[in-house]
Coordinates of C-alpha atoms in Angstrom, one line a residue:
Chain K
M51 CA 85.7 131.7 118.9
N52 CA 84.5 130.9 115.5
E53 CA 86.7 129.2 112.9
A54 CA 88.1 132.5 111.5
D55 CA 89.0 133.7 115.0
F56 CA 90.6 130.4 115.9
I57 CA 92.7 130.3 112.7
A58 CA 93.7 133.9 113.3
A59 CA 94.9 132.9 116.8
L60 CA 96.8 130.0 115.3
R61 CA 98.6 132.4 113.0
A62 CA 100.1 134.1 116.1
L63 CA 101.8 130.8 117.2
P64 CA 105.2 129.7 116.0
L65 CA 104.6 128.6 112.4
H66 CA 106.9 126.5 110.2
S67 CA 107.8 128.2 107.0
A68 CA 106.2 125.1 105.3
A69 CA 102.9 126.2 106.8
R70 CA 102.5 129.0 104.2
G71 CA 101.0 131.2 106.9
L72 CA 98.1 128.8 107.2
A73 CA 96.7 130.4 104.1
D74 CA 96.8 127.2 102.0
D75 CA 95.3 123.8 102.2
C76 CA 98.6 122.0 102.7
A77 CA 102.0 122.4 104.2
V78 CA 104.9 122.1 101.7
L79 CA 107.9 120.8 103.5
M80 CA 111.4 120.4 102.0
V81 CA 113.1 117.2 103.3
G82 CA 116.5 116.1 102.0
G83 CA 116.0 117.5 98.5
E84 CA 112.5 116.3 98.2
T85 CA 109.3 118.3 98.6
L86 CA 106.6 116.7 100.8
V87 CA 103.0 118.0 100.8
L88 CA 101.1 117.4 104.1
T89 CA 97.4 117.8 104.9
H90 CA 95.1 116.9 107.7
D91 CA 91.3 116.9 107.6
M92 CA 88.8 115.7 110.2
M93 CA 85.2 114.4 109.7
V94 CA 82.7 114.7 112.5
E95 CA 79.3 112.9 112.7
G96 CA 76.5 115.4 112.4
T97 CA 78.7 118.0 110.7
H98 CA 80.5 116.2 107.9
F99 CA 78.3 113.2 107.6
R100 CA 74.8 112.3 108.7
E101 CA 74.1 109.9 111.6
G102 CA 73.4 106.6 110.0
A103 CA 75.6 107.3 107.0
D104 CA 77.3 104.3 105.4
M105 CA 80.6 104.0 107.2
A106 CA 82.3 102.6 104.0
D107 CA 81.3 105.9 102.3
V108 CA 82.6 107.9 105.3
A109 CA 86.0 106.2 105.2
W110 CA 86.2 106.6 101.4
K111 CA 85.5 110.3 101.8
L112 CA 87.9 110.8 104.6
V113 CA 90.7 109.4 102.4
T114 CA 89.7 111.1 99.2
T115 CA 89.0 114.6 100.5
N116 CA 92.6 114.6 101.9
L117 CA 94.0 113.2 98.6
S118 CA 92.1 115.9 96.8
D119 CA 94.2 118.5 98.7
L120 CA 97.3 116.6 97.5
A121 CA 95.9 116.7 93.9
A122 CA 95.6 120.5 94.0
K123 CA 99.4 120.6 94.8
G124 CA 100.3 118.2 91.9
A125 CA 101.5 115.7 94.6
E126 CA 101.4 111.9 94.4
P127 CA 100.3 110.2 97.6
V128 CA 103.0 108.6 99.8
G129 CA 100.7 107.3 102.5
V130 CA 98.2 108.2 105.2
L131 CA 97.9 108.2 109.0
L132 CA 94.4 107.4 110.3
G133 CA 92.8 108.7 113.5
H134 CA 89.8 106.4 114.2
M135 CA 87.2 106.5 116.9
L136 CA 85.7 103.0 117.4
G137 CA 82.0 102.5 117.1
S138 CA 79.3 100.8 115.1
D139 CA 80.0 99.5 111.6
D140 CA 83.8 99.4 112.0
A141 CA 84.0 96.5 109.5
L142 CA 82.2 98.7 106.9
F143 CA 84.7 101.5 107.7
I144 CA 87.6 99.2 107.0
K145 CA 85.9 98.1 103.8
G146 CA 85.6 101.7 102.5
L147 CA 89.1 102.5 103.7
H148 CA 90.5 99.5 101.8
E149 CA 88.6 100.5 98.6
A150 CA 90.0 104.1 98.7
L151 CA 93.5 103.1 99.6
R152 CA 93.6 100.6 96.8
A153 CA 91.9 102.9 94.2
F154 CA 94.5 105.6 94.7
A155 CA 97.5 103.3 95.4
T156 CA 98.0 104.9 98.8
P157 CA 99.3 102.7 101.7
L158 CA 98.6 103.1 105.4
L159 CA 101.5 104.6 107.4
G160 CA 100.0 104.4 110.9
G161 CA 97.7 106.3 113.2
D162 CA 95.6 105.9 116.4
T163 CA 92.5 104.1 117.4
V164 CA 90.5 105.4 120.3
A165 CA 87.3 104.8 122.2
G166 CA 84.7 107.5 122.5
K167 CA 81.2 107.9 123.9
G168 CA 79.7 110.5 121.7
L169 CA 79.4 111.4 118.1
R170 CA 82.0 109.8 115.8
C171 CA 85.1 111.7 114.9
F172 CA 87.8 110.7 112.4
G173 CA 91.0 112.4 111.2
L174 CA 93.3 111.6 108.4
T175 CA 96.8 113.0 107.6
A176 CA 97.8 112.5 104.0
I177 CA 101.4 112.8 102.9
G178 CA 102.4 113.4 99.3
R179 CA 105.4 113.9 97.2
A180 CA 105.4 117.0 95.0
S181 CA 105.8 116.0 91.3
H182 CA 106.6 119.6 90.4
T183 CA 108.2 122.5 92.2
Q184 CA 107.2 125.3 92.5
V185 CA 104.2 123.7 94.3
P186 CA 101.0 125.5 93.3
S187 CA 99.5 127.8 95.9
R188 CA 96.3 129.8 96.0
S189 CA 98.1 133.1 95.6
G190 CA 99.8 133.1 92.3
A191 CA 97.0 134.2 89.9
A192 CA 97.9 137.3 87.8
A193 CA 95.9 139.7 85.7
G194 CA 95.4 138.6 82.1
E195 CA 95.4 134.9 82.9
G196 CA 92.5 132.5 82.4
V197 CA 90.4 130.7 85.1
W198 CA 89.5 127.1 84.6
I199 CA 87.8 124.2 86.3
T200 CA 88.3 120.5 85.5
G201 CA 84.7 119.5 85.6
P202 CA 81.1 120.5 86.4
V203 CA 79.9 121.6 89.8
G204 CA 76.7 120.7 91.6
R205 CA 76.9 116.9 91.2
A206 CA 77.6 116.3 94.9
M207 CA 74.6 118.6 95.7
L208 CA 72.3 116.5 93.6
G209 CA 73.7 113.3 95.1
F210 CA 73.2 114.6 98.6
E211 CA 69.6 115.3 97.7
G212 CA 69.2 111.7 96.6
A213 CA 69.4 111.9 92.8
S214 CA 70.5 108.4 91.9
D215 CA 72.7 109.5 89.0
H216 CA 74.7 111.6 91.3
L217 CA 74.9 109.6 94.5
A218 CA 78.4 108.5 93.7
A219 CA 79.5 112.1 93.3
F220 CA 78.5 112.8 96.9
N221 CA 79.4 109.5 98.5
R222 CA 82.5 108.5 96.6
P223 CA 84.3 111.6 95.3
V224 CA 87.3 111.0 93.1
P225 CA 90.4 113.2 93.8
R226 CA 91.8 114.6 90.5
L227 CA 95.3 113.3 91.2
A228 CA 96.3 112.6 87.6
E229 CA 94.9 116.0 86.5
G230 CA 96.7 117.8 89.3
R231 CA 100.0 116.3 88.5
A232 CA 99.6 117.1 84.8
L233 CA 98.5 120.6 85.5
A234 CA 101.0 121.6 88.2
P235 CA 103.8 122.7 85.8
H236 CA 101.4 124.9 83.9
V237 CA 99.2 126.7 86.5
T238 CA 99.9 129.9 88.4
A239 CA 97.4 129.0 91.2
M240 CA 95.4 125.8 92.0
M241 CA 93.0 124.5 94.6
D242 CA 90.3 121.9 94.9
I243 CA 86.7 123.1 95.1
S244 CA 85.7 121.6 98.4
D245 CA 83.5 124.4 99.8
G246 CA 81.8 125.6 96.6
L247 CA 83.0 127.2 93.4
L248 CA 82.1 130.8 94.2
L249 CA 83.6 130.7 97.7
D250 CA 86.7 129.0 96.7
A251 CA 87.2 131.3 93.6
W252 CA 86.6 134.3 95.9
R253 CA 89.3 132.9 98.3
M254 CA 91.8 132.3 95.5
A255 CA 91.3 135.7 94.0
D256 CA 91.6 137.3 97.4
A257 CA 94.8 135.4 98.2
S258 CA 96.2 136.5 94.8
G259 CA 95.2 140.1 95.2
V260 CA 93.2 140.1 91.9
T261 CA 89.7 139.9 90.7
F262 CA 88.3 136.8 89.0
A263 CA 85.7 137.8 86.4
L264 CA 83.6 134.7 85.9
D265 CA 81.2 134.2 83.0
P266 CA 78.1 132.4 84.5
V267 CA 77.2 130.9 81.2
A268 CA 80.6 129.3 80.8
I269 CA 80.4 127.5 84.2
P270 CA 79.5 123.9 83.7
V271 CA 76.7 122.9 86.2
A272 CA 75.1 119.6 86.8
D273 CA 71.6 121.2 86.8
P274 CA 71.2 124.3 84.6
A275 CA 67.9 125.1 86.3
R276 CA 69.7 125.5 89.6
A277 CA 72.9 127.0 88.4
D278 CA 73.2 129.3 91.3
D279 CA 72.9 126.4 93.8
C280 CA 75.4 124.4 91.9
M281 CA 78.0 127.2 92.1
R282 CA 77.5 127.5 95.9
W283 CA 77.4 123.9 97.0
G284 CA 80.6 122.2 98.0
D285 CA 82.0 118.6 98.0
D286 CA 82.6 118.4 94.2
Y287 CA 86.5 118.2 94.4
E288 CA 87.1 119.4 90.9
L289 CA 90.2 121.5 90.5
L290 CA 90.1 125.3 90.1
F291 CA 93.2 126.9 88.5
T292 CA 94.6 129.8 86.7
A293 CA 97.2 129.9 83.9
P294 CA 98.4 132.2 81.1
A295 CA 95.5 132.5 78.7
D296 CA 97.3 130.9 75.8
T297 CA 98.4 127.8 77.8
A298 CA 98.1 124.5 76.0
L299 CA 96.5 122.5 78.8
P300 CA 97.5 118.9 79.2
V301 CA 94.0 117.8 80.4
P302 CA 90.4 118.8 79.4
A303 CA 89.1 121.8 81.4
H304 CA 86.4 124.5 81.2
R305 CA 87.5 128.0 80.8
I306 CA 85.1 129.9 83.1
G307 CA 86.6 133.4 83.3
T308 CA 89.5 135.8 83.3
V309 CA 91.8 137.2 86.0
T310 CA 91.8 141.0 86.1
A311 CA 93.6 143.6 88.2
R312 CA 91.9 143.9 91.6
G313 CA 88.7 145.8 91.1
E314 CA 85.9 146.6 93.5
A315 CA 85.7 143.0 94.7
P316 CA 87.7 139.7 94.5
L317 CA 84.9 138.1 92.5
Q318 CA 82.7 139.3 89.7
L319 CA 80.0 136.9 88.4
G320 CA 78.7 138.3 85.1
S321 CA 78.0 142.0 86.1
T322 CA 77.6 141.2 89.8
M323 CA 80.3 142.2 92.2
L324 CA 80.7 139.8 95.1
R325 CA 82.5 141.8 97.7
A326 CA 82.1 139.6 100.8
S327 CA 82.5 135.9 100.9
D328 CA 79.4 135.4 103.1
R329 CA 76.8 133.1 101.6
L330 CA 79.0 132.2 98.6
G331 CA 79.4 128.6 99.8
Y332 CA 79.9 126.2 102.6
R333 CA 81.6 127.3 105.8
H334 CA 82.5 125.2 108.8
G335 CA 82.4 126.6 112.2
Chain R
M249 CA 85.1 95.5 116.9
N250 CA 87.4 96.3 119.8
E251 CA 90.7 98.1 119.4
A252 CA 92.7 94.8 118.9
D253 CA 90.2 93.6 116.2
F254 CA 90.3 96.9 114.4
I255 CA 94.1 97.0 114.3
A256 CA 94.2 93.5 113.1
A257 CA 91.8 94.5 110.3
L258 CA 94.0 97.5 109.5
R259 CA 97.0 95.1 109.2
A260 CA 95.2 93.4 106.2
L261 CA 95.1 96.7 104.3
P262 CA 97.9 97.9 102.0
L263 CA 100.6 99.0 104.5
H264 CA 103.6 101.2 103.7
S265 CA 106.9 99.6 104.7
A266 CA 107.4 102.6 106.9
A267 CA 104.4 101.5 109.0
R268 CA 106.5 98.7 110.6
G269 CA 103.5 96.4 110.4
L270 CA 101.5 98.8 112.7
A271 CA 103.5 97.1 115.5
D272 CA 105.2 100.3 116.6
D273 CA 104.1 103.8 117.8
C274 CA 105.5 105.6 114.8
A275 CA 106.0 105.3 111.1
V276 CA 109.6 105.6 110.0
L277 CA 109.8 107.1 106.5
M278 CA 112.9 107.5 104.3
V279 CA 112.7 110.7 102.2
G280 CA 115.5 111.9 100.1
G281 CA 118.2 110.5 102.3
E282 CA 116.6 111.7 105.5
T283 CA 114.6 109.6 107.9
L284 CA 111.2 111.1 109.1
V285 CA 109.3 109.8 112.1
L286 CA 105.5 110.2 112.0
T287 CA 102.9 109.7 114.7
H288 CA 99.3 110.6 115.1
D289 CA 97.3 110.5 118.4
M290 CA 93.8 111.6 119.2
M291 CA 92.3 112.8 122.5
V292 CA 88.6 112.5 123.1
E293 CA 86.6 114.1 125.9
G294 CA 85.4 111.6 128.4
T295 CA 88.1 109.1 127.4
H296 CA 91.4 110.9 127.4
F297 CA 90.4 113.9 129.4
R298 CA 87.6 114.7 131.8
E299 CA 84.7 117.0 130.9
G300 CA 85.6 120.4 132.4
A301 CA 89.3 119.7 132.1
D302 CA 91.5 122.8 131.6
M303 CA 91.8 123.2 127.8
A304 CA 95.3 124.6 128.1
D305 CA 96.3 121.3 129.8
V306 CA 94.5 119.3 127.1
A307 CA 96.3 121.1 124.3
W308 CA 99.7 120.7 126.1
K309 CA 99.1 117.0 126.5
L310 CA 97.9 116.6 122.9
V311 CA 101.3 118.0 121.8
T312 CA 103.5 116.4 124.4
T313 CA 102.1 112.8 124.1
N314 CA 102.8 112.9 120.4
L315 CA 106.3 114.4 121.0
S316 CA 106.9 111.6 123.5
D317 CA 106.5 109.1 120.7
L318 CA 109.1 111.0 118.7
A319 CA 111.4 111.0 121.8
A320 CA 111.2 107.2 121.9
K321 CA 112.6 107.2 118.4
G322 CA 115.4 109.6 119.1
A323 CA 113.8 112.1 116.8
E324 CA 113.7 115.8 117.0
P325 CA 110.4 117.5 116.2
V326 CA 110.0 119.1 112.8
G327 CA 106.4 120.3 113.3
V328 CA 102.8 119.3 113.9
L329 CA 99.5 119.3 112.2
L330 CA 96.5 120.0 114.4
G331 CA 92.9 118.7 114.1
H332 CA 90.8 120.9 116.3
M333 CA 87.0 120.7 117.1
L334 CA 85.8 124.1 118.0
G335 CA 84.1 124.6 121.4
S336 CA 84.3 126.3 124.7
D337 CA 87.6 127.6 126.1
D338 CA 89.3 127.7 122.7
A339 CA 91.4 130.7 123.8
L340 CA 92.7 128.5 126.7
F341 CA 93.4 125.7 124.2
I342 CA 95.5 128.2 122.1
K343 CA 97.4 129.2 125.2
G344 CA 98.3 125.7 126.1
L345 CA 99.2 124.9 122.5
H346 CA 101.5 127.9 122.4
E347 CA 103.2 126.9 125.6
A348 CA 103.9 123.4 124.4
L349 CA 105.1 124.4 120.9
R350 CA 107.4 127.0 122.5
A351 CA 108.7 124.7 125.2
F352 CA 109.7 122.0 122.7
A353 CA 110.7 124.3 119.8
T354 CA 108.0 122.8 117.6
P355 CA 106.3 124.9 114.9
L356 CA 102.8 124.4 113.6
L357 CA 102.6 123.0 110.0
G358 CA 98.9 123.2 109.5
G359 CA 95.8 121.2 110.1
D360 CA 92.0 121.5 110.2
T361 CA 89.4 123.2 112.3
V362 CA 85.9 121.8 112.4
A363 CA 82.6 122.4 114.1
G364 CA 81.0 119.6 116.2
K365 CA 78.0 119.1 118.4
G366 CA 79.1 116.4 120.8
L367 CA 82.1 115.6 123.0
R368 CA 85.3 117.3 122.0
C369 CA 87.8 115.5 119.9
F370 CA 91.3 116.5 118.9
G371 CA 94.0 115.0 116.8
L372 CA 97.7 115.8 116.3
T373 CA 100.2 114.5 113.8
A374 CA 103.8 115.1 114.9
I375 CA 106.6 114.9 112.4
G376 CA 110.2 114.4 113.5
R377 CA 113.6 113.9 112.0
A378 CA 115.5 110.9 113.2
S379 CA 118.8 111.9 114.8
H380 CA 120.2 108.3 114.6
T381 CA 119.5 105.4 112.2
Q382 CA 118.8 102.6 112.8
V383 CA 115.7 104.1 114.5
P384 CA 114.8 102.2 117.7
S385 CA 111.8 99.9 117.6
R386 CA 110.0 97.8 120.2
S387 CA 111.4 94.6 118.9
G388 CA 115.2 94.7 119.2
A389 CA 115.7 93.5 122.8
A390 CA 118.0 90.5 123.1
A391 CA 118.8 88.0 125.9
G392 CA 121.6 89.2 128.2
E393 CA 120.8 92.9 127.9
G394 CA 119.6 95.2 130.7
V395 CA 116.3 96.9 131.0
W396 CA 116.1 100.6 132.1
I397 CA 113.7 103.4 132.6
T398 CA 114.5 107.1 132.7
G399 CA 112.5 108.0 135.7
P400 CA 109.9 106.9 138.3
V401 CA 106.4 105.7 137.4
G402 CA 103.2 106.6 139.3
R403 CA 103.6 110.4 139.4
A404 CA 100.8 110.9 136.8
M405 CA 98.5 108.6 138.8
L406 CA 99.1 110.7 142.0
G407 CA 98.5 113.9 140.0
F408 CA 95.3 112.5 138.5
E409 CA 94.1 111.8 142.1
G410 CA 94.8 115.3 143.1
A411 CA 98.2 115.2 144.9
S412 CA 99.4 118.8 144.5
D413 CA 103.1 117.7 144.2
H414 CA 102.2 115.6 141.2
L415 CA 99.5 117.6 139.3
A416 CA 102.1 118.8 136.8
A417 CA 103.1 115.2 136.0
F418 CA 99.5 114.4 135.0
N419 CA 98.5 117.7 133.4
R420 CA 101.8 118.9 131.9
P421 CA 103.9 115.8 131.0
V422 CA 107.3 116.5 129.5
P423 CA 108.5 114.4 126.6
R424 CA 112.0 113.0 127.1
L425 CA 113.3 114.4 123.8
A426 CA 116.9 115.1 124.8
E427 CA 117.1 111.7 126.6
G428 CA 115.7 109.9 123.6
R429 CA 118.2 111.5 121.2
A430 CA 121.1 110.8 123.5
L431 CA 120.0 107.2 124.0
A432 CA 119.0 106.3 120.4
P433 CA 122.6 105.2 119.4
H434 CA 122.9 103.0 122.4
V435 CA 119.6 101.2 122.8
T436 CA 118.4 98.0 121.2
A437 CA 114.7 98.7 121.8
M438 CA 112.9 101.8 123.2
M439 CA 109.4 103.1 123.8
D440 CA 107.6 105.6 126.0
I441 CA 105.6 104.3 128.9
S442 CA 102.3 105.8 128.0
D443 CA 100.0 102.9 129.1
G444 CA 101.8 101.7 132.2
L445 CA 105.2 100.2 132.9
L446 CA 104.1 96.6 133.1
L447 CA 101.9 96.6 130.1
D448 CA 104.4 98.5 128.0
A449 CA 107.3 96.2 129.2
W450 CA 105.1 93.2 128.4
R451 CA 104.5 94.5 124.9
M452 CA 108.2 95.3 124.2
A453 CA 109.3 91.8 125.5
D454 CA 106.6 90.2 123.4
A455 CA 107.5 92.2 120.3
S456 CA 111.2 91.2 120.8
G457 CA 110.4 87.5 121.4
V458 CA 112.2 87.5 124.8
T459 CA 111.3 87.7 128.5
F460 CA 111.9 90.8 130.7
A461 CA 112.8 89.7 134.2
L462 CA 112.1 92.8 136.3
D463 CA 113.2 93.3 139.9
P464 CA 110.2 95.0 141.6
V465 CA 112.5 96.5 144.3
A466 CA 114.6 98.2 141.6
I467 CA 111.6 99.9 139.9
P468 CA 111.4 103.6 141.0
V469 CA 107.9 104.4 142.1
A470 CA 106.3 107.7 143.2
D471 CA 104.6 106.1 146.1
P472 CA 106.3 103.0 147.5
A473 CA 103.1 102.1 149.5
R474 CA 101.3 101.7 146.2
A475 CA 104.1 100.3 144.1
D476 CA 101.8 97.9 142.2
D477 CA 99.4 100.7 141.2
C478 CA 102.4 102.9 140.1
M479 CA 103.6 100.1 137.8
R480 CA 100.2 99.7 136.2
W481 CA 99.1 103.3 135.7
G482 CA 99.9 105.1 132.5
D483 CA 100.6 108.7 131.4
D484 CA 104.1 108.9 132.8
Y485 CA 106.0 109.2 129.5
E486 CA 109.3 108.1 130.8
L487 CA 111.3 106.0 128.4
L488 CA 111.7 102.3 128.7
F489 CA 114.7 100.8 126.9
T490 CA 117.1 97.9 126.6
A491 CA 120.8 97.9 125.9
P492 CA 123.8 95.7 126.3
A493 CA 124.4 95.3 130.1
D494 CA 127.7 97.1 130.1
T495 CA 126.6 100.1 128.1
A496 CA 127.9 103.5 129.4
L497 CA 124.6 105.3 129.3
P498 CA 124.7 109.0 128.3
V499 CA 121.9 110.0 130.6
P500 CA 120.8 108.9 134.1
A501 CA 118.5 105.9 134.1
H502 CA 117.3 103.2 136.5
R503 CA 118.2 99.6 135.8
I504 CA 115.1 97.6 136.5
G505 CA 115.8 94.2 135.1
T506 CA 117.4 91.9 132.6
V507 CA 116.4 90.5 129.2
T508 CA 116.4 86.7 129.2
A509 CA 115.6 84.1 126.5
R510 CA 111.9 83.7 126.1
G511 CA 110.6 81.7 129.1
E512 CA 107.1 80.9 130.1
A513 CA 105.9 84.5 129.7
P514 CA 107.1 87.7 128.2
L515 CA 107.2 89.3 131.6
Q516 CA 108.5 88.2 135.0
L517 CA 108.1 90.5 138.0
G518 CA 110.2 89.0 140.8
S519 CA 109.1 85.4 140.8
T520 CA 105.7 86.1 139.2
M521 CA 105.2 85.1 135.6
L522 CA 102.9 87.5 133.8
R523 CA 101.6 85.5 130.9
A524 CA 98.7 87.6 129.6
S525 CA 98.7 91.4 129.2
D526 CA 95.2 91.8 130.7
R527 CA 95.1 94.0 133.7
L528 CA 98.7 95.0 133.4
G529 CA 97.9 98.6 132.5
Y530 CA 95.7 101.0 130.6
R531 CA 93.9 99.9 127.5
H532 CA 91.9 101.9 125.1
G533 CA 88.9 100.3 123.4

């Protein structure tokens, strides 16, 4: 099974209504009048980080990629559960974990520590409290609305390639928690751009049953000479969202396109129709 | 770092009050007037299951070992988040997952699916709702109380060794959810016996600052000729608990000893003082 087959098989299991049909990045669970947002991401050596990667960076990224999912829901972090496989550089892992928890005022709730013989594997469950209900999903974009992103894409790509100005963007991403909370009451759909702008925009448009017509010139990219790569690379963790076109946004953002009724394809980049999501960005599996 | 060092380092990080100082198997989180119980366990190939293990059994055990932690808190399952590394026999994994979720009326909330090149690694976060507050901990046992277990130990050991009558005990453990809910209002301390009766009893007595005086003849074991092995092997998932000696218990259980003021050691088995927890049971790390 590949990832898509596996997720399709999971959809046939008993799902909680909070799971949103496994079509979103988080579960949204009502508990005693409050709304919790739950997400779990794994990071595996050789897939999500290179062998020999700085374990402080790995721990930072494990925390912040999960918090980025909370940000896209306008949620504030309550705490995290850590799944940790022991190995080399565990003191560095603790250091990076501490830095991330402190930076985003997120305490540790618990977890599990295990021994393992192979490549390292870590998991993190982040729990947040929604600051605004209805909690944004991927599927609420409607024709006539605008499409925005909170910042440029491609910085993580340049950092991965070794550009010193952008190393932090790759190794130490910053979840847009404050922006997500400020935007949540205004947006009709929101997600973080973890797998690349074009792929994530395609997915949001597809989930919403509309077309996103993006203006390539309006998309802020870290390296204009490689605009296409910047739009396809992931790991940037800016927020992608839609809102009525005349919305007075509470935070700075870049208008990159317009939502239209569903046309030939979920995504249109300039005059190019992007029918399939293959090769638009990063895919696990 | 070994497991103990790593957990000690985690304790120096910002902890949520719900984390109970990382001294318990679950976090206990108050949300909007309700009490949630949260736990996360990982299973790694070569450590927690053998290469070539039936993936349906692995998935079952991933769910049920986490639900066993909820059982020890008297919590009823709300749902689970799955961290899954793709690999061989994923259809079997789905089958076992489905069987476990159905058997214990636990829906899927979400999770993550990743690719990996090495040994398989899975994680599961289980979320439960406490049926009784105060939620039992490990640390509430007091002198004069009785010590009980809900069933015999050693069945999983015999199943691991291939005894056909006990294969299910090893491959398909059953969390004592109903027993845990029934017992929660009556117990002063409770935990599941995942790492072996003697080690877990030592830990509970140590956390409570008391001594457990256990009567070896009273401990129900699956193979009386190997009573000592049965008390040290893990994976049985019966509940170990303490309560006032005259408590009318709501479920059948075996009285195996008495809580006394802290003596020379946390654990006394017959006339033997067990001062250190080394070699009492199964340790990860």
